[in-house]
């Protein structure tokens, strides 16, 4: 059995996409950062579709190189073939969406890392792990990277591994167009044609646009170009025809493109063509490697291409397998797919990164409770929250499944230091004690400060709500929550909604479930729920059923503590752990309350406070883990 389905080889870059649509690239004021490069995009696109993918490339020994490696890992791509180059920088691309037809881009690839790929970077044993090797045309444009690519292909063919080519013709990367012509997709060049034709016999599958087959075939007559390629290659040829779909030719090229094999197409609105071909190829490879016939593989490819042209960015636009299956089942509900709320929710929820199936959280985002303590000052509050973080890190010890809740107002230093530690990080937004809900003033009236948040921060909101709330209170709270949820999603931030009805009125086994359904009905889809420690199985069953009936792809639930004693928490954990959707807990004052009061009064040292909190947090983690083990 092959360990990998596919290995791609070639370009990797950081794509900086202009955030303003409809403006000149010269006038862009901000950019969104994504990974890019055709082989890198394809590796990610196929991984999202459930294939085991890897990429062979080079990146620089700097922040952007690390970004590519880390993002590939988050996407589920095997990174063993990614070599860190100590002498060269990671490639960079600037891109924009000018209008429906113009998509300017500038390649910064002079002596970049991936163009230093060499034969020494090709490990035969690694190649042999794959079912297919995919190359791209750009890495046939320079002798050194061509040699590396051809070596990988020769190893693959010698071992019965399938091979595929994305022609991926970029004239300026072949030196036949200038730096300002990054958008250009075709310039005739006999030299390029000759080089491509000398390699086409290595492939079982060749994919390109009509213009790309023109350069491969040496003529701008598409049928003649396909026949010229067929003369030197027995590969299945897939020709992309834009709005006309795509056609596959397994044998002789007929006298009409319409006589090729086709797959179902999808009439959608074009928003951004950049990266669409890589999305198309990802879907095609899914069908090809799954043994589907060409009409089915082309249907997958057309659907994935439709997603790509409907969204901002390349890799971020590609669908998950669940998303693709949903789309194929339901079809196009509206042509601007990026504005299909149901589809976008599935896209968001099924492409989130990191595994948080277990989440043990030390919550020290409290503000009002600390400010009311004897001896408190803002400086001492900040220092104490750093001790809380130290305690959390001491318990985490580099393991997965641990988190914190920390605020920015008092705990800013700890909050910023927590980034990159592997902790799940929740960050509160509510003004403590407010009902109806109000936000921390620092967020701004338009919640614009969310644009400054670290992407790993989870937006947390505590709402005191009850099914018996009057209509005005309910409507106002739901508007405020929807405003924050929408702003979080627009800024690429996950959202945790905490509801506490017991502080408002009497509760029963239906109370929280009713509230959950009300928030979903308002169009609010939290990634996380934080719920009170229910005292009965029916209360938990009802709440879980309410969540799963509305959002089967939710991250999960964490149970809060409400300053309960350890014995009481143990009972609530045992009950909660029976529910598969409950991932863990978020407990605060039970852990830090006594230590905070003593430390603020100067009765214990930093080390004593930290160790006391670490001991209590560790103990609660053990109690939770035992409860989960017993429940299963």
Coordinates of C-alpha atoms in Angstrom, one line a residue:
X1 CA 0.0 0.0 0.0
X2 CA 1.3 3.4 -0.9
X3 CA 1.7 5.8 2.0
X4 CA 1.0 8.8 -0.3
X5 CA -1.5 9.3 -3.1
X6 CA 0.3 12.2 -4.7
X7 CA 3.5 14.1 -4.7
X8 CA 3.7 17.5 -6.4
X9 CA 7.0 19.1 -7.3
X10 CA 7.9 22.7 -8.1
X11 CA 6.9 26.2 -7.1
X12 CA 6.0 27.4 -3.6
X13 CA 5.4 31.0 -2.7
X14 CA 3.6 33.4 -0.4
X15 CA 0.7 35.1 -2.2
X16 CA -0.2 38.6 -1.1
X17 CA -3.7 39.2 -2.4
X18 CA -4.9 42.8 -2.6
X19 CA -7.9 43.1 -0.2
X20 CA -9.6 45.8 -2.2
X21 CA -11.5 44.5 -5.2
X22 CA -11.9 46.7 -8.3
X23 CA -8.8 48.8 -7.6
X24 CA -5.4 49.0 -9.3
X25 CA -2.6 46.9 -7.8
X26 CA -0.8 50.2 -7.4
X27 CA -3.5 51.5 -5.1
X28 CA -3.9 48.4 -2.8
X29 CA -3.9 49.5 0.8
X30 CA -3.8 46.0 2.4
X31 CA -3.2 42.4 1.5
X32 CA -4.3 39.0 2.6
X33 CA -1.5 36.4 3.0
X34 CA -1.9 32.9 1.6
X35 CA 0.4 30.1 0.4
X36 CA 0.7 29.8 -3.3
X37 CA 2.5 28.3 -6.3
X38 CA 0.8 25.7 -8.5
X39 CA 2.2 22.5 -7.0
X40 CA 1.7 23.8 -3.5
X41 CA -1.9 24.8 -4.3
X42 CA -2.6 21.3 -5.8
X43 CA -1.1 19.6 -2.8
X44 CA -3.4 21.5 -0.5
X45 CA -6.4 21.1 -2.8
X46 CA -6.1 17.4 -3.0
X47 CA -5.5 17.1 0.7
X48 CA -8.7 18.9 1.3
X49 CA -10.4 16.3 -0.9
X50 CA -9.1 13.5 1.3
X51 CA -6.0 12.4 -0.7
X52 CA -2.7 11.9 1.1
X53 CA -0.5 14.5 -0.6
X54 CA 3.0 15.8 -0.3
X55 CA 5.1 18.5 -2.1
X56 CA 8.7 18.7 -3.1
X57 CA 9.9 22.3 -3.0
X58 CA 12.3 24.7 -1.4
X59 CA 11.6 27.6 1.0
X60 CA 13.7 30.2 2.6
X61 CA 15.1 30.0 6.2
X62 CA 12.9 32.9 7.3
X63 CA 9.4 33.8 8.5
X64 CA 7.7 33.2 5.2
X65 CA 9.4 29.9 4.6
X66 CA 8.2 28.8 8.0
X67 CA 4.7 30.1 7.2
X68 CA 4.6 27.8 4.1
X69 CA 5.7 24.8 6.1
X70 CA 3.3 25.4 8.9
X71 CA 0.4 26.1 6.7
X72 CA 1.1 23.0 4.6
X73 CA 1.0 21.0 7.8
X74 CA -2.2 22.6 8.9
X75 CA -3.7 21.6 5.5
X76 CA -2.7 18.0 6.1
X77 CA 0.1 18.0 3.5
X78 CA 3.2 15.9 4.1
X79 CA 6.2 18.3 4.3
X80 CA 9.1 15.8 4.3
X81 CA 9.9 17.0 0.8
X82 CA 10.1 20.7 1.7
X83 CA 13.7 21.7 1.9
X84 CA 14.8 24.8 3.8
X85 CA 17.3 26.8 1.8
X86 CA 19.7 28.7 4.0
X87 CA 20.8 31.1 1.2
X88 CA 17.7 32.1 -0.7
X89 CA 14.4 33.8 0.1
X90 CA 11.0 32.3 -0.3
X91 CA 9.2 33.4 -3.5
X92 CA 6.6 36.1 -3.2
X93 CA 3.7 37.1 -5.5
X94 CA 1.5 40.2 -5.4
X95 CA -1.9 39.7 -6.8
X96 CA -5.1 41.7 -7.3
X97 CA -8.7 41.6 -8.7
X98 CA -9.0 44.6 -11.0
X99 CA -12.3 43.6 -12.5
X100 CA -14.1 40.6 -14.0
X101 CA -11.4 40.1 -16.6
X102 CA -8.1 41.6 -15.3
X103 CA -6.1 40.0 -12.5
X104 CA -2.7 41.7 -12.2
X105 CA 0.1 39.9 -10.5
X106 CA 3.8 40.4 -10.0
X107 CA 6.2 37.5 -9.4
X108 CA 9.2 38.1 -7.0
X109 CA 11.2 35.0 -7.9
X110 CA 14.7 36.2 -8.7
X111 CA 17.0 33.5 -7.4
X112 CA 14.2 32.3 -5.1
X113 CA 14.4 29.2 -2.9
X114 CA 12.2 26.9 -5.0
X115 CA 14.3 27.6 -8.2
X116 CA 17.3 26.0 -6.4
X117 CA 15.6 22.6 -6.2
X118 CA 18.2 20.1 -7.4
X119 CA 18.6 16.4 -8.1
X120 CA 20.1 16.0 -4.6
X121 CA 16.7 17.0 -3.2
X122 CA 14.9 14.0 -4.9
X123 CA 14.8 11.0 -2.6
X124 CA 13.9 7.8 -4.6
X125 CA 12.4 6.1 -1.5
X126 CA 10.1 9.1 -1.0
X127 CA 9.0 9.1 -4.6
X128 CA 8.2 5.4 -4.4
X129 CA 5.7 6.0 -1.6
X130 CA 3.3 7.8 -4.0
X131 CA 0.7 6.6 -6.4
X132 CA 1.2 9.6 -8.6
X133 CA 3.8 12.4 -9.2
X134 CA 2.6 15.7 -10.5
X135 CA 5.0 18.2 -12.2
X136 CA 4.4 21.7 -13.5
X137 CA 5.8 23.5 -16.5
X138 CA 7.6 26.3 -14.7
X139 CA 10.1 23.8 -13.3
X140 CA 11.1 22.7 -16.7
X141 CA 12.2 26.3 -17.5
X142 CA 15.7 26.1 -15.9
X143 CA 18.3 23.3 -16.2
X144 CA 18.8 22.7 -12.5
X145 CA 15.1 22.5 -11.6
X146 CA 14.3 20.6 -14.8
X147 CA 16.9 18.0 -13.9
X148 CA 15.3 17.5 -10.5
X149 CA 11.8 17.3 -12.0
X150 CA 12.9 14.8 -14.6
X151 CA 14.7 12.6 -12.1
X152 CA 11.5 12.4 -10.0
X153 CA 9.5 11.5 -13.1
X154 CA 12.0 8.8 -14.2
X155 CA 11.9 7.2 -10.8
X156 CA 8.1 7.3 -10.8
X157 CA 7.9 5.7 -14.3
X158 CA 10.5 3.0 -13.4
X159 CA 8.3 2.0 -10.5
X160 CA 4.9 2.0 -12.1
X161 CA 3.8 5.3 -10.5
X162 CA 1.5 7.5 -12.5
X163 CA 2.7 10.9 -13.7
X164 CA 0.8 14.1 -14.5
X165 CA 1.7 17.5 -15.9
X166 CA 0.1 20.9 -15.3
X167 CA 1.5 22.9 -18.3
X168 CA 1.2 26.0 -16.1
X169 CA 2.6 28.3 -18.7
X170 CA 3.7 31.7 -17.3
X171 CA 5.6 33.5 -20.1
X172 CA 7.5 35.8 -17.8
X173 CA 8.7 32.8 -15.7
X174 CA 10.2 31.4 -19.0
X175 CA 11.9 34.7 -19.7
X176 CA 9.7 35.5 -22.8
X177 CA 7.7 38.4 -21.1
X178 CA 8.7 41.2 -18.7
X179 CA 8.2 41.5 -15.0
X180 CA 5.1 43.7 -15.5
X181 CA 3.5 41.0 -17.6
X182 CA 2.7 38.5 -14.8
X183 CA -0.9 38.4 -15.9
X184 CA 0.0 37.3 -19.4
X185 CA -0.9 33.7 -20.2
X186 CA 0.4 33.3 -23.7
X187 CA 3.4 34.4 -25.7
X188 CA 4.6 32.3 -28.6
X189 CA 8.1 30.8 -28.2
X190 CA 9.6 28.1 -30.3
X191 CA 12.2 27.6 -27.5
X192 CA 9.5 26.9 -24.9
X193 CA 7.6 24.6 -27.2
X194 CA 10.7 22.6 -28.0
X195 CA 11.5 22.2 -24.3
X196 CA 8.0 21.1 -23.4
X197 CA 7.8 18.6 -26.2
X198 CA 11.0 17.0 -25.2
X199 CA 9.4 16.0 -21.9
X200 CA 5.8 15.2 -22.7
X201 CA 6.5 11.5 -23.2
X202 CA 7.1 11.2 -19.4
X203 CA 3.4 11.8 -18.6
X204 CA 0.2 9.7 -18.3
X205 CA -2.0 12.8 -17.9
X206 CA -1.4 16.3 -19.3
X207 CA -3.7 19.2 -18.3
X208 CA -3.7 22.8 -19.7
X209 CA -5.8 25.6 -21.1
X210 CA -6.2 26.0 -24.8
X211 CA -3.4 28.6 -24.7
X212 CA -1.2 26.2 -22.7
X213 CA -1.7 23.5 -25.3
X214 CA -0.9 26.1 -28.0
X215 CA 2.6 26.6 -26.4
X216 CA 3.0 22.8 -26.0
X217 CA 1.9 22.1 -29.5
X218 CA 3.6 25.0 -31.2
X219 CA 0.5 26.4 -32.9
X220 CA -2.5 28.6 -32.0
X221 CA -4.9 26.2 -33.7
X222 CA -6.1 24.2 -30.7
X223 CA -6.9 21.0 -32.5
X224 CA -3.6 21.1 -34.3
X225 CA -1.8 21.8 -31.0
X226 CA -3.5 18.8 -29.4
X227 CA -2.5 16.6 -32.3
X228 CA 1.1 17.8 -32.1
X229 CA 1.1 16.9 -28.4
X230 CA -0.4 13.5 -29.2
X231 CA 2.4 12.9 -31.6
X232 CA 4.9 12.9 -28.8
X233 CA 2.8 11.6 -25.9
X234 CA 0.3 8.9 -25.2
X235 CA -1.1 10.7 -22.1
X236 CA -4.7 11.5 -21.6
X237 CA -5.0 15.1 -22.6
X238 CA -7.4 17.4 -20.7
X239 CA -8.0 20.7 -22.3
X240 CA -9.7 23.5 -20.2
X241 CA -11.9 25.7 -22.2
X242 CA -13.1 28.3 -19.7
X243 CA -16.8 28.8 -19.7
X244 CA -17.2 26.0 -22.2
X245 CA -15.9 23.5 -19.7
X246 CA -13.2 20.9 -20.3
X247 CA -12.7 17.9 -22.5
X248 CA -10.6 14.8 -22.1
X249 CA -9.0 12.8 -25.0
X250 CA -7.6 9.4 -24.3
X251 CA -6.7 8.4 -27.9
X252 CA -6.6 10.0 -31.3
X253 CA -7.6 13.7 -31.3
X254 CA -10.9 14.1 -33.2
X255 CA -11.8 16.9 -35.6
X256 CA -13.8 18.8 -33.1
X257 CA -13.2 19.6 -29.4
X258 CA -16.8 18.8 -28.8
X259 CA -16.2 15.1 -29.5
X260 CA -14.0 14.7 -26.4
X261 CA -15.3 13.4 -23.1
X262 CA -16.9 16.0 -20.9
X263 CA -18.2 16.4 -17.3
X264 CA -21.1 18.4 -15.9
X265 CA -20.4 22.1 -15.6
X266 CA -21.7 24.7 -13.2
X267 CA -22.9 28.2 -14.3
X268 CA -21.4 30.5 -11.7
X269 CA -20.3 34.1 -11.5
X270 CA -16.6 34.6 -12.0
X271 CA -15.0 36.6 -9.2
X272 CA -11.3 35.6 -9.4
X273 CA -9.6 33.4 -11.9
X274 CA -6.3 33.2 -10.1
X275 CA -5.6 29.7 -8.8
X276 CA -8.7 28.3 -10.6
X277 CA -6.7 25.9 -12.6
X278 CA -5.1 24.4 -9.6
X279 CA -8.5 23.9 -8.0
X280 CA -9.6 22.3 -11.2
X281 CA -6.6 20.0 -11.3
X282 CA -7.2 19.0 -7.6
X283 CA -10.7 17.8 -8.4
X284 CA -9.5 16.0 -11.5
X285 CA -6.8 14.2 -9.6
X286 CA -9.3 13.2 -7.0
X287 CA -11.4 11.5 -9.6
X288 CA -8.4 10.1 -11.5
X289 CA -6.8 8.5 -8.5
X290 CA -10.1 7.2 -7.2
X291 CA -10.6 5.3 -10.5
X292 CA -13.6 7.3 -11.7
X293 CA -14.4 7.6 -15.4
X294 CA -13.4 10.9 -17.1
X295 CA -16.9 12.5 -17.1
X296 CA -17.0 12.0 -13.3
X297 CA -13.4 13.2 -12.8
X298 CA -14.2 16.3 -15.0
X299 CA -17.4 16.9 -12.9
X300 CA -15.2 17.0 -9.8
X301 CA -12.7 19.3 -11.5
X302 CA -15.3 21.7 -12.8
X303 CA -16.9 21.9 -9.4
X304 CA -13.6 22.6 -7.7
X305 CA -12.8 25.2 -10.4
X306 CA -16.1 26.8 -9.8
X307 CA -15.3 27.2 -6.1
X308 CA -11.9 28.7 -6.9
X309 CA -13.3 31.4 -9.3
X310 CA -15.9 32.4 -6.8
X311 CA -13.7 33.3 -3.8
X312 CA -10.7 35.4 -2.8
X313 CA -7.3 33.6 -2.8
X314 CA -6.2 30.3 -4.2
X315 CA -5.8 27.6 -1.6
X316 CA -8.3 29.1 0.8
X317 CA -11.0 28.9 -1.9
X318 CA -10.7 25.2 -2.5
X319 CA -13.4 22.9 -1.1
X320 CA -13.3 20.1 1.5
X321 CA -14.6 16.7 0.5
X322 CA -17.8 17.3 2.5
X323 CA -18.3 20.7 0.8
X324 CA -17.8 19.2 -2.6
X325 CA -20.3 16.4 -1.9
X326 CA -22.8 18.9 -0.6
X327 CA -22.4 21.1 -3.7
X328 CA -22.7 18.1 -6.1
X329 CA -25.8 17.0 -4.3
X330 CA -27.5 20.5 -4.1
X331 CA -26.2 22.2 -7.2
X332 CA -25.9 25.9 -7.8
X333 CA -28.3 27.8 -5.5
X334 CA -27.0 31.2 -6.5
X335 CA -24.2 32.0 -9.0
X336 CA -22.1 34.0 -6.6
X337 CA -21.1 31.0 -4.5
X338 CA -19.1 33.2 -2.0
X339 CA -22.5 34.7 -1.0
X340 CA -24.3 31.4 -0.5
X341 CA -24.6 31.5 3.3
X342 CA -25.2 27.7 3.7
X343 CA -22.3 26.8 1.4
X344 CA -20.0 29.3 3.0
X345 CA -20.8 27.9 6.5
X346 CA -19.9 24.4 5.3
X347 CA -16.7 25.8 3.7
X348 CA -15.7 27.5 6.9
X349 CA -16.6 24.7 9.2
X350 CA -15.0 21.9 7.2
X351 CA -11.7 23.7 6.5
X352 CA -10.8 24.8 10.0
X353 CA -7.3 23.8 11.2
X354 CA -6.0 22.1 14.3
X355 CA -7.4 19.1 16.2
X356 CA -9.3 20.3 19.3
X357 CA -11.2 17.1 20.1
X358 CA -9.9 17.5 23.6
X359 CA -9.7 21.0 25.2
X360 CA -8.7 21.6 28.8
X361 CA -8.8 25.3 29.4
X362 CA -7.5 27.6 32.2
X363 CA -9.8 30.6 32.1
X364 CA -8.2 33.7 33.5
X365 CA -10.0 36.3 31.3
X366 CA -11.7 37.7 34.4
X367 CA -11.4 41.5 34.7
X368 CA -14.0 42.7 37.2
X369 CA -13.2 40.0 39.7
X370 CA -9.5 40.9 39.8
X371 CA -10.1 44.6 39.9
X372 CA -12.2 44.2 43.0
X373 CA -9.5 42.3 44.9
X374 CA -7.6 43.9 47.8
X375 CA -4.2 45.2 46.6
X376 CA -5.1 45.1 42.9
X377 CA -3.4 47.6 40.5
X378 CA -3.3 47.3 36.7
X379 CA 0.4 46.5 36.8
X380 CA -0.2 43.7 39.4
X381 CA -3.1 42.4 37.4
X382 CA -0.9 42.1 34.3
X383 CA 1.9 40.4 36.2
X384 CA -0.6 38.0 37.8
X385 CA -2.0 37.0 34.4
X386 CA 1.5 36.2 33.2
X387 CA 1.8 33.8 36.2
X388 CA -1.5 32.2 35.1
X389 CA 0.0 31.7 31.6
X390 CA 3.2 30.2 33.2
X391 CA 1.0 27.8 35.1
X392 CA -0.9 26.8 32.0
X393 CA 2.3 26.3 30.0
X394 CA 3.8 24.2 32.9
X395 CA 0.8 21.9 32.7
X396 CA 0.7 21.9 28.9
X397 CA 4.4 20.9 28.6
X398 CA 4.2 21.0 24.8
X399 CA 1.2 18.6 24.6
X400 CA -1.9 19.1 22.5
X401 CA -5.3 19.7 23.9
X402 CA -4.7 22.6 26.3
X403 CA -6.0 26.2 26.2
X404 CA -6.4 29.5 28.0
X405 CA -8.9 32.3 28.1
X406 CA -7.1 35.6 28.5
X407 CA -8.2 39.2 28.0
X408 CA -6.5 42.1 26.4
X409 CA -7.4 44.8 28.9
X410 CA -5.4 43.5 31.9
X411 CA -3.7 40.4 30.4
X412 CA -2.3 41.9 27.2
X413 CA 1.3 40.8 27.8
X414 CA 0.3 37.2 28.6
X415 CA -2.1 37.2 25.7
X416 CA 0.5 38.2 23.2
X417 CA 3.1 35.8 24.8
X418 CA 0.7 32.9 24.4
X419 CA 0.7 33.1 20.6
X420 CA 2.7 30.4 19.0
X421 CA 2.9 28.2 22.1
X422 CA 0.4 25.6 20.8
X423 CA -2.3 26.7 23.3
X424 CA -5.9 27.3 22.2
X425 CA -6.5 30.9 23.0
X426 CA -9.9 32.4 23.7
X427 CA -10.2 36.2 24.1
X428 CA -13.3 37.9 25.7
X429 CA -15.2 40.7 24.1
X430 CA -18.1 41.4 26.5
X431 CA -18.1 44.2 29.0
X432 CA -18.1 42.2 32.2
X433 CA -21.6 41.9 33.8
X434 CA -23.4 43.7 31.0
X435 CA -27.0 42.7 30.2
X436 CA -28.1 43.5 27.5
X437 CA -24.7 42.7 26.2
X438 CA -22.2 45.5 25.7
X439 CA -18.7 45.1 24.2
X440 CA -15.3 46.1 25.6
X441 CA -14.8 49.7 24.3
X442 CA -11.4 48.9 22.9
X443 CA -13.2 46.9 20.1
X444 CA -14.6 50.1 18.6
X445 CA -18.1 50.9 17.5
X446 CA -17.5 49.0 14.2
X447 CA -15.6 46.2 16.0
X448 CA -12.7 47.2 13.8
X449 CA -10.1 46.2 16.4
X450 CA -10.8 42.5 15.5
X451 CA -8.7 43.2 12.4
X452 CA -5.7 43.6 14.7
X453 CA -6.2 40.3 16.5
X454 CA -3.8 37.4 16.1
X455 CA -5.5 34.8 13.9
X456 CA -5.2 32.1 16.5
X457 CA -7.3 34.1 19.0
X458 CA -10.9 32.8 19.3
X459 CA -13.5 35.5 19.8
X460 CA -15.3 34.7 23.1
X461 CA -18.6 36.3 24.1
X462 CA -20.5 35.7 27.3
X463 CA -24.3 36.5 27.2
X464 CA -26.6 36.4 30.1
X465 CA -29.8 35.3 28.3
X466 CA -33.0 33.4 29.1
X467 CA -35.9 32.1 27.0
X468 CA -38.2 34.3 29.1
X469 CA -36.4 37.5 28.1
X470 CA -38.8 40.1 26.7
X471 CA -38.9 40.6 23.0
X472 CA -36.9 43.8 23.0
X473 CA -34.1 42.4 25.2
X474 CA -33.9 39.2 23.1
X475 CA -33.8 41.1 19.8
X476 CA -31.2 43.6 21.0
X477 CA -28.9 40.8 22.3
X478 CA -29.3 38.8 19.2
X479 CA -28.4 41.8 17.0
X480 CA -25.3 42.4 19.1
X481 CA -24.2 38.8 19.0
X482 CA -24.9 38.6 15.2
X483 CA -22.8 41.8 14.7
X484 CA -19.8 40.3 16.6
X485 CA -20.2 36.9 14.9
X486 CA -20.2 38.4 11.5
X487 CA -17.2 40.6 12.2
X488 CA -15.3 37.6 13.6
X489 CA -16.0 35.5 10.5
X490 CA -15.0 38.4 8.2
X491 CA -11.7 38.6 10.0
X492 CA -11.1 34.9 9.8
X493 CA -11.5 34.4 13.6
X494 CA -13.3 31.5 15.3
X495 CA -16.2 32.4 17.6
X496 CA -17.1 31.0 21.0
X497 CA -20.5 31.8 22.5
X498 CA -21.0 31.3 26.2
X499 CA -24.6 31.4 27.5
X500 CA -25.6 31.6 31.2
X501 CA -29.3 31.5 31.7
X502 CA -29.2 30.5 35.4
X503 CA -28.1 34.0 36.4
X504 CA -31.3 35.4 34.8
X505 CA -34.1 33.1 35.8
X506 CA -35.1 29.5 36.7
X507 CA -33.7 26.8 34.4
X508 CA -34.8 23.3 33.5
X509 CA -33.7 20.6 31.1
X510 CA -34.9 22.6 28.1
X511 CA -33.6 26.1 28.9
X512 CA -30.2 26.1 27.2
X513 CA -31.5 24.0 24.3
X514 CA -34.1 26.7 23.6
X515 CA -31.5 29.4 23.7
X516 CA -29.2 27.5 21.4
X517 CA -32.0 27.1 18.8
X518 CA -32.8 30.8 19.1
X519 CA -29.3 31.9 18.3
X520 CA -29.0 29.6 15.3
X521 CA -32.4 30.9 14.1
X522 CA -30.8 34.4 14.2
X523 CA -28.1 33.2 11.8
X524 CA -25.4 32.8 14.4
X525 CA -23.2 29.7 14.0
X526 CA -20.6 29.6 16.8
X527 CA -17.5 27.4 16.3
X528 CA -17.6 26.7 20.0
X529 CA -20.3 26.7 22.7
X530 CA -19.5 27.3 26.4
X531 CA -22.3 26.0 28.6
X532 CA -23.1 25.7 32.2
X533 CA -22.5 22.5 34.1
X534 CA -25.9 20.8 33.7
X535 CA -27.1 18.6 36.5
X536 CA -29.0 16.1 34.4
X537 CA -28.4 13.9 31.4
X538 CA -31.6 15.2 29.6
X539 CA -30.3 18.7 29.9
X540 CA -27.0 17.7 28.1
X541 CA -28.8 15.5 25.6
X542 CA -31.2 18.4 24.7
X543 CA -28.4 20.9 24.3
X544 CA -26.2 18.6 22.2
X545 CA -29.2 17.7 20.0
X546 CA -30.0 21.4 19.4
X547 CA -26.4 22.1 18.4
X548 CA -26.0 19.1 16.1
X549 CA -29.3 19.6 14.4
X550 CA -28.3 23.1 13.3
X551 CA -24.5 22.6 12.8
X552 CA -23.2 19.1 12.5
X553 CA -19.7 20.5 11.8
X554 CA -19.4 22.5 15.1
X555 CA -16.1 22.4 16.9
X556 CA -17.7 21.4 20.2
X557 CA -18.6 22.4 23.7
X558 CA -16.6 23.3 26.8
X559 CA -18.2 23.2 30.2
X560 CA -17.6 26.2 32.5
X561 CA -17.0 26.1 36.2
X562 CA -18.7 29.0 38.0
X563 CA -16.1 28.9 40.8
X564 CA -17.3 25.4 41.9
X565 CA -15.3 23.3 44.3
X566 CA -13.3 20.5 42.9
X567 CA -15.7 17.8 44.1
X568 CA -18.6 19.5 42.5
X569 CA -16.7 20.0 39.3
X570 CA -15.8 16.3 39.3
X571 CA -19.5 15.4 39.3
X572 CA -20.3 17.9 36.5
X573 CA -17.4 16.6 34.5
X574 CA -18.6 13.0 34.8
X575 CA -22.0 14.0 33.5
X576 CA -20.6 16.2 30.7
X577 CA -18.0 13.7 29.5
X578 CA -20.8 11.3 28.5
X579 CA -21.6 13.6 25.6
X580 CA -19.2 13.2 22.6
X581 CA -19.6 16.9 21.6
X582 CA -18.2 18.1 24.9
X583 CA -14.5 18.5 24.3
X584 CA -13.4 19.6 27.8
X585 CA -13.7 22.5 30.3
X586 CA -13.0 26.1 30.8
X587 CA -12.5 26.8 34.5
X588 CA -11.0 29.9 36.1
X589 CA -11.6 31.0 39.7
X590 CA -11.5 27.4 41.0
X591 CA -7.9 27.4 39.8
X592 CA -6.7 31.0 40.4
X593 CA -9.1 32.5 43.0
X594 CA -7.2 31.7 46.3
X595 CA -3.8 32.3 44.7
X596 CA -4.9 35.7 43.3
X597 CA -6.2 37.0 46.6
X598 CA -3.1 35.9 48.5
X599 CA -0.7 37.1 45.8
X600 CA -2.4 40.5 45.5
X601 CA -2.0 41.0 49.3
X602 CA 1.7 40.0 49.1
X603 CA 1.2 36.8 51.1
X604 CA 2.7 34.4 48.6
X605 CA 5.5 34.7 46.0
X606 CA 5.3 34.5 42.3
X607 CA 6.6 30.9 42.3
X608 CA 4.1 29.9 45.0
X609 CA 1.2 31.4 43.1
X610 CA 2.2 29.8 39.8
X611 CA 2.8 26.4 41.3
X612 CA -0.5 26.4 43.2
X613 CA -2.4 27.3 40.1
X614 CA -0.5 24.7 38.0
X615 CA -1.3 22.0 40.6
X616 CA -5.0 22.8 40.6
X617 CA -5.2 23.0 36.8
X618 CA -3.3 19.7 36.4
X619 CA -5.7 18.1 38.9
X620 CA -8.7 19.3 36.9
X621 CA -7.2 18.0 33.7
X622 CA -6.7 14.6 35.4
X623 CA -10.3 14.6 36.6
X624 CA -11.6 15.4 33.1
X625 CA -9.4 12.8 31.5
X626 CA -10.6 10.2 33.9
X627 CA -14.2 11.2 33.4
X628 CA -13.8 10.9 29.6
X629 CA -12.1 7.6 29.9
X630 CA -14.9 6.2 32.2
X631 CA -17.6 7.5 29.8
X632 CA -16.2 5.6 26.9

